[in-house]
Amino acid sequence: MRYILPLLITLFLLLPGAQAQPNSELFQGLLKEVDLEFREPGRDFERLPVEPDFVMPYEARYRSRDGELEIRYAIRPLGRIEIDYEDPHNAAPAPNDLFNMLFRALSETLARNHDVLSREYEADKARQEYRAGWAAVGVFDLAEGISEDYDQGMLIAIHQNDKADAYLLFLTRDLGAQKPRIRKLRDSLRFRHFENPINEPDLQEGVAQ
């Protein structure tokens, strides 16, 4: 597990070159590239400029006009992943197999004391809500330095093989109070089509004889 954070940093710094294009152009290009659809939060939210973020670089950012909720969207096309992996005893993990590890590493890095309450969606629920092969959600208090305005966070991660990992990060001062808003916006980023389920484990492994 020692390579999780270096790998996380490598992936988020190399992908997708967030400073190479204007924010809106990059975000729209990534949506098209990996077959994602995006629903803007609505009139109660305004779009804000993207700012440098070492922990979770993102491509779109919205904040409610009352300042109580911010949403950041990040898209990581699997076809662009470059894995800087050095372990003579094991092969480098495949891009399609990183989603759970990256979600845990990212959420624990965002969280104060690495303390996250998380769960994975059931496969049918992930497909129904996000047209994804896998999805997970984590809630946490924010680590120092993540935000000057907010102290609580919720991270939703979605994955479809051969397409992308994508993230929705909700920032607030009161997750309980913002629950109705979050419920309406939690599927504002999702895949347009479901095509590729996640890799199934070998059913013969671990079966009791």
Tab-separated table of N, CA, C and O in Angstrom, residues 41-46 63-66 181:
chain	number	residue	atom	x	y	z
A	41	PRO	N	-25.765	22.918	-12.018
A	41	PRO	CA	-26.518	22.960	-10.762
A	41	PRO	C	-27.767	23.837	-10.780
A	41	PRO	O	-28.689	23.586	-10.025
A	42	GLY	N	-27.825	24.879	-11.600
A	42	GLY	CA	-29.043	25.682	-11.664
A	42	GLY	C	-28.816	27.127	-11.279
A	42	GLY	O	-27.701	27.571	-10.985
A	43	ARG	N	-29.907	27.887	-11.248
A	43	ARG	CA	-29.810	29.329	-11.036
A	43	ARG	C	-29.302	29.706	-9.657
A	43	ARG	O	-28.790	30.810	-9.468
A	44	ASP	N	-29.483	28.818	-8.690
A	44	ASP	CA	-29.017	29.118	-7.335
A	44	ASP	C	-27.509	28.995	-7.197
A	44	ASP	O	-26.967	29.263	-6.122
A	45	PHE	N	-26.834	28.575	-8.274
A	45	PHE	CA	-25.381	28.390	-8.244
A	45	PHE	C	-24.730	29.243	-9.320
A	45	PHE	O	-25.312	29.497	-10.364
A	46	GLU	N	-23.511	29.665	-9.038
A	46	GLU	CA	-22.721	30.378	-10.026
A	46	GLU	C	-21.424	29.633	-10.274
A	46	GLU	O	-20.869	28.992	-9.372
A	63	ARG	N	-20.587	27.313	-6.947
A	63	ARG	CA	-20.895	27.639	-5.558
A	63	ARG	C	-22.303	28.220	-5.488
A	63	ARG	O	-22.702	29.016	-6.344
A	64	SER	N	-23.049	27.810	-4.461
A	64	SER	CA	-24.386	28.364	-4.270
A	64	SER	C	-24.270	29.856	-3.966
A	64	SER	O	-23.300	30.320	-3.354
A	65	ARG	N	-25.269	30.617	-4.377
A	65	ARG	CA	-25.215	32.072	-4.217
A	65	ARG	C	-25.247	32.493	-2.752
A	65	ARG	O	-24.806	33.599	-2.408
A	66	ASP	N	-25.761	31.618	-1.886
A	66	ASP	CA	-25.726	31.935	-0.457
A	66	ASP	C	-24.417	31.501	0.193
A	66	ASP	O	-24.202	31.708	1.386
A	181	ARG	N	-30.057	19.716	-1.045
A	181	ARG	CA	-29.364	20.199	-2.241
A	181	ARG	C	-28.456	19.129	-2.827
A	181	ARG	O	-28.413	18.909	-4.040
